[in-house]
CSV table of C-alpha atoms in Angstrom, one decimal:
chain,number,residue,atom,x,y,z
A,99,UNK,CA,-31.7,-0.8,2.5
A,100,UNK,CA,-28.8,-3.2,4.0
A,101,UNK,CA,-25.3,-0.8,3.6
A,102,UNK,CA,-22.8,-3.1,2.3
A,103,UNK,CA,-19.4,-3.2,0.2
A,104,UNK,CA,-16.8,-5.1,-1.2
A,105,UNK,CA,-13.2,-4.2,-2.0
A,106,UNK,CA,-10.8,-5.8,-4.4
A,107,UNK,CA,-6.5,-5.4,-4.0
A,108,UNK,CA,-4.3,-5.7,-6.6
A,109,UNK,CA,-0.5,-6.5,-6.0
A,110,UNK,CA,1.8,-3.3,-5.8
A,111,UNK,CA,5.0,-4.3,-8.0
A,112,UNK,CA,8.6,-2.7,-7.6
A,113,UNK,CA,10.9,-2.7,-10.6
A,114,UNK,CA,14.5,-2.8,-8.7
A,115,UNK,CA,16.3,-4.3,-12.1
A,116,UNK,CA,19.3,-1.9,-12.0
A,117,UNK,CA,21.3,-0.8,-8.5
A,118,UNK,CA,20.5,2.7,-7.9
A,119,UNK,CA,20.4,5.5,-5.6
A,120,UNK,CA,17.6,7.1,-7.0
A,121,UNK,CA,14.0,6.2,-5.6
A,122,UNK,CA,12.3,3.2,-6.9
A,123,UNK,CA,8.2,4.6,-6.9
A,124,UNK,CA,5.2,2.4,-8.2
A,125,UNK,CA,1.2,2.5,-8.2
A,126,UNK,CA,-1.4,0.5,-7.9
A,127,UNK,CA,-5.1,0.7,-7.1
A,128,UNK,CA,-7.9,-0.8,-5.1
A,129,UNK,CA,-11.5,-0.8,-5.9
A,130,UNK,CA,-14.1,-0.4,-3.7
A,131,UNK,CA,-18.0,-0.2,-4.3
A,132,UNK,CA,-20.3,0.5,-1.5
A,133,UNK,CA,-24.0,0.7,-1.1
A,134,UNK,CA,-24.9,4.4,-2.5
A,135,UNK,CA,-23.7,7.1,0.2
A,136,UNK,CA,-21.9,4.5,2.7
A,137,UNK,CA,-19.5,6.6,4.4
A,138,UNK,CA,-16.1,4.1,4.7
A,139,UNK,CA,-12.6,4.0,5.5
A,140,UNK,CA,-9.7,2.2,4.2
A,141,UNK,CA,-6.8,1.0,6.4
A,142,UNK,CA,-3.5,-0.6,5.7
A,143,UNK,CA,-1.3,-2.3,8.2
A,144,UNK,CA,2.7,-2.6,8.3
A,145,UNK,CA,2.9,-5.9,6.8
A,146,UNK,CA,4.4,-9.5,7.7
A,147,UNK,CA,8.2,-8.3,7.9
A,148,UNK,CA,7.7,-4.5,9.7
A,149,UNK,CA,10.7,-3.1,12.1
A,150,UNK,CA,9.0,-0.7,14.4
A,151,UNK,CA,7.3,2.1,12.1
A,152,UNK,CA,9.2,0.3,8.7
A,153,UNK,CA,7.6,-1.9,5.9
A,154,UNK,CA,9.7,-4.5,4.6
A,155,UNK,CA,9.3,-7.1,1.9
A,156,UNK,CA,12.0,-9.9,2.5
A,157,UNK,CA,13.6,-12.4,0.4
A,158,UNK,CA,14.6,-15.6,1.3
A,159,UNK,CA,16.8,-16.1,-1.8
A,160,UNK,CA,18.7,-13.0,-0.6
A,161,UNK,CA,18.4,-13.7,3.0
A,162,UNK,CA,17.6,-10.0,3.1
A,163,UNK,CA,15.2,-7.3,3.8
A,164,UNK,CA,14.2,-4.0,1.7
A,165,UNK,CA,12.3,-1.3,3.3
A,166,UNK,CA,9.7,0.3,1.6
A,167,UNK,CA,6.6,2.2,2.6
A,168,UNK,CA,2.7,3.1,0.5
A,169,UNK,CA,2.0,6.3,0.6
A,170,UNK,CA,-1.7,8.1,0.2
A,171,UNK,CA,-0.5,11.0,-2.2
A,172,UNK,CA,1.3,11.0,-5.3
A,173,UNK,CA,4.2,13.2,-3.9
A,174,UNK,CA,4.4,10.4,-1.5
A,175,UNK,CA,4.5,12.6,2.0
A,176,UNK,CA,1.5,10.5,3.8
A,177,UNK,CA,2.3,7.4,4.9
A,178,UNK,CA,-0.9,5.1,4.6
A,179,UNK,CA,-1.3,3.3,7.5
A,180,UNK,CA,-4.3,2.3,10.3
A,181,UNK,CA,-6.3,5.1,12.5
A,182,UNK,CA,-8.0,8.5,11.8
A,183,UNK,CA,-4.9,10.3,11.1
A,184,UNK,CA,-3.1,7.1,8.7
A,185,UNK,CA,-5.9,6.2,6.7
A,186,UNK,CA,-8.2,7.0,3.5
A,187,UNK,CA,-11.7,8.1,4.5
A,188,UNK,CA,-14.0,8.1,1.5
A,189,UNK,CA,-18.4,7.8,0.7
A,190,UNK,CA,-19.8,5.8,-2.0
A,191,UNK,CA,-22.0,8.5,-3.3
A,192,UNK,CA,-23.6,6.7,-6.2
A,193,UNK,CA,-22.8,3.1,-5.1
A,194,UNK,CA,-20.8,3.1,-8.6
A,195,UNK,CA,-16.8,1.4,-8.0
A,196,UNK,CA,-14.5,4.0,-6.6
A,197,UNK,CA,-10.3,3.7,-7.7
A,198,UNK,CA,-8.2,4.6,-4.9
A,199,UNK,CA,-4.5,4.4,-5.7
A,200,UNK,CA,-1.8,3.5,-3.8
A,201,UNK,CA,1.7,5.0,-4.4
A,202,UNK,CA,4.6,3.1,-2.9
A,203,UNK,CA,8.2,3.9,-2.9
A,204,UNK,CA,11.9,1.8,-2.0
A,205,UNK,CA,13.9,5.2,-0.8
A,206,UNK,CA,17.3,5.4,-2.4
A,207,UNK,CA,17.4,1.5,-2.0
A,208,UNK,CA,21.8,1.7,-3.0
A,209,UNK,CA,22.6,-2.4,-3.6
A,210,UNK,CA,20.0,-4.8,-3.0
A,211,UNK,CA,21.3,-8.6,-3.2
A,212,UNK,CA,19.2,-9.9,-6.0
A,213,UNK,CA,16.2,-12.0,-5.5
A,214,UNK,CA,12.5,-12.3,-4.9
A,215,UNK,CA,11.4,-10.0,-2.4
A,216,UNK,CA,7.9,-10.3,-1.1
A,217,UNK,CA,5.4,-8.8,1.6
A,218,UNK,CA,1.9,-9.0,2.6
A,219,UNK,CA,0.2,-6.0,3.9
A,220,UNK,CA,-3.5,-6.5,5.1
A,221,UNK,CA,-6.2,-3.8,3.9
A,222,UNK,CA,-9.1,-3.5,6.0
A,223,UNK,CA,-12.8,-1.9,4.9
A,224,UNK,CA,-14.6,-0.4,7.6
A,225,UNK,CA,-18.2,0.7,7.0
């Protein structure tokens, strides 16, 4: 049998309509579906506008940056990210589509300048 799979991204969304100093949190999931009992791993880089170790998404209506970070758990304490110790490590087990959800968080963002801010954050399947 060939070992094969596909994964599928959907966009992870912030609602940052009111100024606050509370934490801004939001999910999203990725599917992936895997020949039955294809070990895999998921990785997810820093993104287009990362400062050292920070994600950022950037606007260029606000001329301004907004760091945020996506997290493997819902407490939000593991920072997804690339390598053994930064990503999700997962098997197919009946080949059937698998959920994996993605919790992101702004920290205590204070005043953003309104506008459109954006990022792009490449996911990479290894199998």
């Amino acid at each position: 049998m060939t070992v094969g799979c596909t994964l599928q991204t959907r966009p992870l969304m912030f609602d940052a309509t009111t100024i606050s100093n509370q934490n801004i949190d939001s999910t999203t999931t990725i599917t992936v579906r895997c020949t039955p009992n294809t070990e895999f791993t998921v990785d997810i880089d820093k993104g287009l506008y990362a400062n050292g170790i920070n994600r950022r998404m950037f606007s260029t209506e606000a001329n301004g940056y907004v760091t945020y970070d996506v997290y493997r758990d819902s407490p939000r304490n593991n920072v997804w990210g690339t390598g053994q110790t930064k990503n999700v490590t997962a098997n197919s087990g009946s080949g059937l589509p698998l959920e994996i959800t993605l919790f992101g968080r702004i920290t205590k963002p204070g005043t953003i300048k309104a506008g459109d801010y954006k990022d792009t954050l490449l996911v990479t399947l290894n199998f």
